[in-house]
PDB file of C-alpha atoms in Angstrom:
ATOM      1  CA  UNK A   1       3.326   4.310   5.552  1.00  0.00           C
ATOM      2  CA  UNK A   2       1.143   5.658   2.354  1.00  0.00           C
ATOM      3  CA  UNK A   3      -0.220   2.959   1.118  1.00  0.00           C
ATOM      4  CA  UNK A   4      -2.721   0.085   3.222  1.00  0.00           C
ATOM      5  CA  UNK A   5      -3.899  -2.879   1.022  1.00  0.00           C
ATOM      6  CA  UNK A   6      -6.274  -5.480   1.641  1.00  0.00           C
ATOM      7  CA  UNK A   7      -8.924  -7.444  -0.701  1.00  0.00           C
ATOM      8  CA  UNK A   8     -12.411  -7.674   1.079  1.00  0.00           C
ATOM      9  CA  UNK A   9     -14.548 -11.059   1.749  1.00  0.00           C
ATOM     10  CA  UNK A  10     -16.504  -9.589  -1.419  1.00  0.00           C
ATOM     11  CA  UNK A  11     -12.791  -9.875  -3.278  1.00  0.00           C
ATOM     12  CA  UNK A  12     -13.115  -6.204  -3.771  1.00  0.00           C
ATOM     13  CA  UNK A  13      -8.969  -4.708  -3.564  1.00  0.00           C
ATOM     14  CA  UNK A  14      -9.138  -1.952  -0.908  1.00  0.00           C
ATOM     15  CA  UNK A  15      -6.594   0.322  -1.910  1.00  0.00           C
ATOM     16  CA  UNK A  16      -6.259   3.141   1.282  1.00  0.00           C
ATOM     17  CA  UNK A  17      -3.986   6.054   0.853  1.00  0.00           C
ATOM     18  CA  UNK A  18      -4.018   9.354   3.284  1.00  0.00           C
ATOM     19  CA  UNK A  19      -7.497   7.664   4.651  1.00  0.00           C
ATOM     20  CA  UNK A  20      -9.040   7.920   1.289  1.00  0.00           C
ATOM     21  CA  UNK A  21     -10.004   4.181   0.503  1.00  0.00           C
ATOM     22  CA  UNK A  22     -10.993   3.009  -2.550  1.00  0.00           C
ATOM     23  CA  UNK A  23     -12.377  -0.231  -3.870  1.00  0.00           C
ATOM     24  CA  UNK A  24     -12.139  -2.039  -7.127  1.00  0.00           C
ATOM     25  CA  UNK A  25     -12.493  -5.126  -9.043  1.00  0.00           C
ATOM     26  CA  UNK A  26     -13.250  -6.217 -12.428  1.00  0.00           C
ATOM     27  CA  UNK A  27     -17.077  -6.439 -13.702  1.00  0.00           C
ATOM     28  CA  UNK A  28     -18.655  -8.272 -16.820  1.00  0.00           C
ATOM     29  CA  UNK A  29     -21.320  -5.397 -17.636  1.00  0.00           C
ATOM     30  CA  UNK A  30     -23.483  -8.896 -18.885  1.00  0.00           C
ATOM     31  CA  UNK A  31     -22.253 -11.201 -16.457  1.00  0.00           C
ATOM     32  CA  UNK A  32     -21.091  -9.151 -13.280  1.00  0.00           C
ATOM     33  CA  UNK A  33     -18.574  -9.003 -11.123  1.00  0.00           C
ATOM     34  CA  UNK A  34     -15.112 -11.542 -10.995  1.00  0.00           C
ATOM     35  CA  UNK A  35     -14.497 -13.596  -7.954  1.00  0.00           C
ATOM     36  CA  UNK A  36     -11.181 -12.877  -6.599  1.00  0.00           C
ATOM     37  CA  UNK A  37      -9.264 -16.411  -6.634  1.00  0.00           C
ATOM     38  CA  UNK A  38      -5.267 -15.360  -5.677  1.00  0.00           C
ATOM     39  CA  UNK A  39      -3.115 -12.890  -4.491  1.00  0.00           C
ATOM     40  CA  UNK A  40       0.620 -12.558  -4.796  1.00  0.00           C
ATOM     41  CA  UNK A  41       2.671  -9.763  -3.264  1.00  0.00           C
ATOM     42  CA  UNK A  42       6.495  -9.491  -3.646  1.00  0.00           C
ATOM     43  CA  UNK A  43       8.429  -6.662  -1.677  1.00  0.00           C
ATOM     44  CA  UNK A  44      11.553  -5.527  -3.169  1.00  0.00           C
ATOM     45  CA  UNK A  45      13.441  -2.309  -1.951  1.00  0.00           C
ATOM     46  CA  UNK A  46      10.897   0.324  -1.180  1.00  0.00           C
ATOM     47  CA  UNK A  47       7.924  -1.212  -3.725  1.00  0.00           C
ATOM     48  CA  UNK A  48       5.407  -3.974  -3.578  1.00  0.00           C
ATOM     49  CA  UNK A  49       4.246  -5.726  -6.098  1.00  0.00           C
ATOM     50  CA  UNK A  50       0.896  -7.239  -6.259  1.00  0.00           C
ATOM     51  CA  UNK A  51      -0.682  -9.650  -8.601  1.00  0.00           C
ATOM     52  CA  UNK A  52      -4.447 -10.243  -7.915  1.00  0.00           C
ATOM     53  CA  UNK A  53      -6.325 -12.437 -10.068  1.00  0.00           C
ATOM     54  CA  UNK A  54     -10.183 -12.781 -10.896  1.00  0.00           C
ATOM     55  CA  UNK A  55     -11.951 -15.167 -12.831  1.00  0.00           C
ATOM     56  CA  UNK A  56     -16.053 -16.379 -13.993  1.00  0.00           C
ATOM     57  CA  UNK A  57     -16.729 -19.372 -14.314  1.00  0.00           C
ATOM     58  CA  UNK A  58     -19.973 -19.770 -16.955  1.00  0.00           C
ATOM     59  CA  UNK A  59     -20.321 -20.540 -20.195  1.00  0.00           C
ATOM     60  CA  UNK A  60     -16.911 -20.140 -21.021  1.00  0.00           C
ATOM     61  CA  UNK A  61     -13.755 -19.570 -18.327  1.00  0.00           C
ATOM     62  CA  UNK A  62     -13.155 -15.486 -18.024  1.00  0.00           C
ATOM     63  CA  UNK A  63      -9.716 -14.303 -16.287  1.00  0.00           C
ATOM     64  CA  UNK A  64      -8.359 -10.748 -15.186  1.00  0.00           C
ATOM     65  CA  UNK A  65      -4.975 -10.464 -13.272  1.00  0.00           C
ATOM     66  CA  UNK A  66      -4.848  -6.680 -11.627  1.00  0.00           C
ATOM     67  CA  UNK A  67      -1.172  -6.325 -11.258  1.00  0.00           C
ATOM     68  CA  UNK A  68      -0.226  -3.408  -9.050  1.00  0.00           C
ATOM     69  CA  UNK A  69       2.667  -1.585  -8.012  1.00  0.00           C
ATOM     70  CA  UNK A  70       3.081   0.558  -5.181  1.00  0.00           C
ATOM     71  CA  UNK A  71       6.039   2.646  -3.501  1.00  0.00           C
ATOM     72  CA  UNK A  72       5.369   2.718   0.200  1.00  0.00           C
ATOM     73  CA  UNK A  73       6.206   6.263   0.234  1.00  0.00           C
ATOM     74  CA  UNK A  74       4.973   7.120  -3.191  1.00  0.00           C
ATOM     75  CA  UNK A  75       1.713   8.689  -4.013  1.00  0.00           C
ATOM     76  CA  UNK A  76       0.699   7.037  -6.680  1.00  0.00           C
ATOM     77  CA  UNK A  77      -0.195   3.253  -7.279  1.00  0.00           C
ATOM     78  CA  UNK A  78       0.231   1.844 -11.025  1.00  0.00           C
ATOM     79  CA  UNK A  79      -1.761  -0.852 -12.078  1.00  0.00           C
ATOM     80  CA  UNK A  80      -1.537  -2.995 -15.692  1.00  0.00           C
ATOM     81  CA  UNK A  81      -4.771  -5.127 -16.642  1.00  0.00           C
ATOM     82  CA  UNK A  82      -4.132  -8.662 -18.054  1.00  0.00           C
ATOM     83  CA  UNK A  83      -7.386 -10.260 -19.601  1.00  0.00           C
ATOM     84  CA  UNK A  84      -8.945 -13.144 -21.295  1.00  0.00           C
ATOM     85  CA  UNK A  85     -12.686 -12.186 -21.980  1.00  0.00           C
ATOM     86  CA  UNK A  86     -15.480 -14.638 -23.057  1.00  0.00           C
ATOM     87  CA  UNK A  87     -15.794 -14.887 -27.040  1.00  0.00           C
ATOM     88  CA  UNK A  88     -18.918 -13.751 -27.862  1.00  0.00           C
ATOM     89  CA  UNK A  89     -18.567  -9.709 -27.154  1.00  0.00           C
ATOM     90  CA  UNK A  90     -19.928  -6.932 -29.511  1.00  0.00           C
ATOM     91  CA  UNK A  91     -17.095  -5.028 -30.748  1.00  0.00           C
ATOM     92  CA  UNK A  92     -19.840  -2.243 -31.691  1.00  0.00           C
ATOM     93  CA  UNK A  93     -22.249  -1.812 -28.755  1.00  0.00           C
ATOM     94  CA  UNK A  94     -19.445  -0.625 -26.045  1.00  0.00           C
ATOM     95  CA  UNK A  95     -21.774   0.893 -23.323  1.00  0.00           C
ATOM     96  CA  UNK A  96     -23.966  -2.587 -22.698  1.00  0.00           C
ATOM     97  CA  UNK A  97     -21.238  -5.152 -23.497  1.00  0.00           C
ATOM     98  CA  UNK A  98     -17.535  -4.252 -21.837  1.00  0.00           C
ATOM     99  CA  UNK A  99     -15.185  -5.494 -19.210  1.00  0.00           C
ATOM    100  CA  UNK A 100     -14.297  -2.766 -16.801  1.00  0.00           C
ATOM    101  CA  UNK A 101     -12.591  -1.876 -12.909  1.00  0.00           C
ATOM    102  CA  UNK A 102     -15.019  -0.818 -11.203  1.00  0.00           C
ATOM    103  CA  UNK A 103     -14.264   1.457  -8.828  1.00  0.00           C
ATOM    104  CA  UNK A 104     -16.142   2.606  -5.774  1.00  0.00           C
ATOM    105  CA  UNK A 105     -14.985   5.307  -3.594  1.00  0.00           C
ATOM    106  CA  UNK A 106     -15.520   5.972  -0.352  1.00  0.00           C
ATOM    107  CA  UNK A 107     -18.379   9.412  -0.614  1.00  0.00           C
ATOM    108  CA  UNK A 108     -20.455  10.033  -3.706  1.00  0.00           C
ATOM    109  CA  UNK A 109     -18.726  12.288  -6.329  1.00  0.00           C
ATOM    110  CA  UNK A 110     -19.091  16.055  -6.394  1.00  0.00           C
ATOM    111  CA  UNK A 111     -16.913  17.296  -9.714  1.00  0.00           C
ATOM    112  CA  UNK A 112     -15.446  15.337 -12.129  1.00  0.00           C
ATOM    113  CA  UNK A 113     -12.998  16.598 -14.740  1.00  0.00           C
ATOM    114  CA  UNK A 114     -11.178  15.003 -17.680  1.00  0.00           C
ATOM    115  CA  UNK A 115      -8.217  16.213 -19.378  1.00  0.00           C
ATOM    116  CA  UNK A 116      -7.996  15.544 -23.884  1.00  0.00           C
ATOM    117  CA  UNK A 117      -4.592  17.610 -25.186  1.00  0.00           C
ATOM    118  CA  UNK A 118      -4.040  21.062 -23.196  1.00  0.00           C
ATOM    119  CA  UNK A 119      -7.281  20.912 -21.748  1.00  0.00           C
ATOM    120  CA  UNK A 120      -8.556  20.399 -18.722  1.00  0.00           C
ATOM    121  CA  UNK A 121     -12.533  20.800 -18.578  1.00  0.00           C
ATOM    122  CA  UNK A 122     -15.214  19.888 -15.809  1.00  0.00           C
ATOM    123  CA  UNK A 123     -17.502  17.464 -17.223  1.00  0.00           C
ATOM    124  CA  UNK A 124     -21.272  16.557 -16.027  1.00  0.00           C
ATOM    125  CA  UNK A 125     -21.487  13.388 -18.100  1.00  0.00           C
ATOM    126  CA  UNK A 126     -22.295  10.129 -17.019  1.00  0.00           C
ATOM    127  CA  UNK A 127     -20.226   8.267 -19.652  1.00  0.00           C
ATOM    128  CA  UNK A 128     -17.164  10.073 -20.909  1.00  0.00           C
ATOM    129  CA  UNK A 129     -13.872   9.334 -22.722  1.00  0.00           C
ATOM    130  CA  UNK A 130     -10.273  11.022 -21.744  1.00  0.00           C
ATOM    131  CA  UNK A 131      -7.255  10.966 -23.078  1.00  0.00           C
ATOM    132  CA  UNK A 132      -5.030  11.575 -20.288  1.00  0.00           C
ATOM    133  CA  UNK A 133      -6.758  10.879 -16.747  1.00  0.00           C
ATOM    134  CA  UNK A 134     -10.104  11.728 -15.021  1.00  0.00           C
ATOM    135  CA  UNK A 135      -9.918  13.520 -12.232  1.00  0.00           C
ATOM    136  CA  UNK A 136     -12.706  12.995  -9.538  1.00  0.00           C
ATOM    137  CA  UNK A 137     -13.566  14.804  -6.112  1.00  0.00           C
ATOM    138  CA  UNK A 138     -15.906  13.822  -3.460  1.00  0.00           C
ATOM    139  CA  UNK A 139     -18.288  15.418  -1.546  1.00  0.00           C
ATOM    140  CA  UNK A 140     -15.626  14.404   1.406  1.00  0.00           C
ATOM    141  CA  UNK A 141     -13.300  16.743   0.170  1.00  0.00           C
ATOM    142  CA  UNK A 142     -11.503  13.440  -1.423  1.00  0.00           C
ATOM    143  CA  UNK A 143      -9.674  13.547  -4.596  1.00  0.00           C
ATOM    144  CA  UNK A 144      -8.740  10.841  -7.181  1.00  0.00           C
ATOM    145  CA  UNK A 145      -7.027  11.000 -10.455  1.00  0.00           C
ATOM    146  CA  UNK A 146      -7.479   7.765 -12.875  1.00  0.00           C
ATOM    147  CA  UNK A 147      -4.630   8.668 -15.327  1.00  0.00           C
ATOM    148  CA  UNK A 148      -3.940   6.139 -18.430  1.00  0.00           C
ATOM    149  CA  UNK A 149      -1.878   5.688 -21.631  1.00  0.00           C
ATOM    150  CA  UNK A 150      -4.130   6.034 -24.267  1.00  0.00           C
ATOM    151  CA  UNK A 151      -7.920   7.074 -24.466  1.00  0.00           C
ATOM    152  CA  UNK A 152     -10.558   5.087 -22.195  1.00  0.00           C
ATOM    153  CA  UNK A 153     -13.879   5.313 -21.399  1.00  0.00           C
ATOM    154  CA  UNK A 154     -15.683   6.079 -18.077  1.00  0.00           C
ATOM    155  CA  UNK A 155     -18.738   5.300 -16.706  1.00  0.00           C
ATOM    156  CA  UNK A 156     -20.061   7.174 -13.513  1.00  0.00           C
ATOM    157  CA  UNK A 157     -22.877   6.718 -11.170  1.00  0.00           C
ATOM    158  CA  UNK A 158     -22.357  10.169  -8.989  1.00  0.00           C
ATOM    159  CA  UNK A 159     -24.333   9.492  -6.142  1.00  0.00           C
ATOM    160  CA  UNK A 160     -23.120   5.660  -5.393  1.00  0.00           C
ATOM    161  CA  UNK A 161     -19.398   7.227  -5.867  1.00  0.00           C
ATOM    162  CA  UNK A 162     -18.714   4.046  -8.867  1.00  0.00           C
ATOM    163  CA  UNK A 163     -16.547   4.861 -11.747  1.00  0.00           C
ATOM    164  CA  UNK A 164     -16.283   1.879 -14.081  1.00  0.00           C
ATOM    165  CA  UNK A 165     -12.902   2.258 -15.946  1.00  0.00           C
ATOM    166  CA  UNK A 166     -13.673   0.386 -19.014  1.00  0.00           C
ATOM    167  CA  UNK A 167     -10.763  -1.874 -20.488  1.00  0.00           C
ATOM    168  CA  UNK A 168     -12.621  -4.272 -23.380  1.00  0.00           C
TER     169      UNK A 168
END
């Protein structure tokens, strides 16, 4: 219907909707990327739910479960972020040592917005907080709205179409 999803040989969740794919999967901005280890999908009624999970295996075991839900005539796809991160981050230096989705879309990005309390403004930073959602278009014409419950952080590389949705 809506919705098409797959995870890639890379263990990248491929998340298609209209023919607007996106890919994501959780990154160690120190370590890298998680390898994808499981999926479980459940169908009930009209939904699906997904549970994907991710783990590193170096010094210490790191684990992320993506679970997703999706209405197969819905437009929009929720997704929750269960984590267990490796003990040694720095709670102060949150641009070189987080745990993010990273997010790559299918074109590079051509405007970006973000949205704090009644207001909606374009932004042309790289690395940017929002209170509400970030809103992204691509140079396909494709648009993309990352919308969350409390503030997060953002980190955007324009031309290679990656947003990295930072959650620790």
């Amino acid at each position: 219907r809506h919705w098409r999803m797959a995870v890639d040989r890379d263990g990248q969740l491929c998340l298609t909707y209209m023919g607007q794919t996106i890919r994501g999967r959780p990154v160690d901005r120190k370590l890298g990327p998680f390898s994808h280890i499981a999926t479980r999908a459940e169908r009930r009624g009209g939904l699906l739910f997904v549970t994907l999970q991710y783990q590193r295996r170096d010094r210490e075991i790191q684990t992320v479960d993506l679970d997703l839900v999706l209405a197969e005539t819905g437009d929009f796809a929720e997704l929750s972020v269960t984590y267990a991160p490796r003990t040694d981050f720095s709670v102060t230096r949150k641009w070189s040592d987080f745990l993010a989705i990273e997010w790559t879309l299918d074109a590079a990005m051509d405007r970006v917005w973000r949205f704090n309390p009644n207001v909606r403004s374009e932004t042309k930073e790289e690395r940017t907080a929002s209170s509400y959602y970030l809103g992204l278009e691509t140079a396909k014409g494709g648009q993309l709205s990352l919308m969350n419950e409390g503030a997060m952080l953002y980190e955007l590389e324009r031309e290679r179409g990656v947003v990295r949705w930072l959650f620790h």
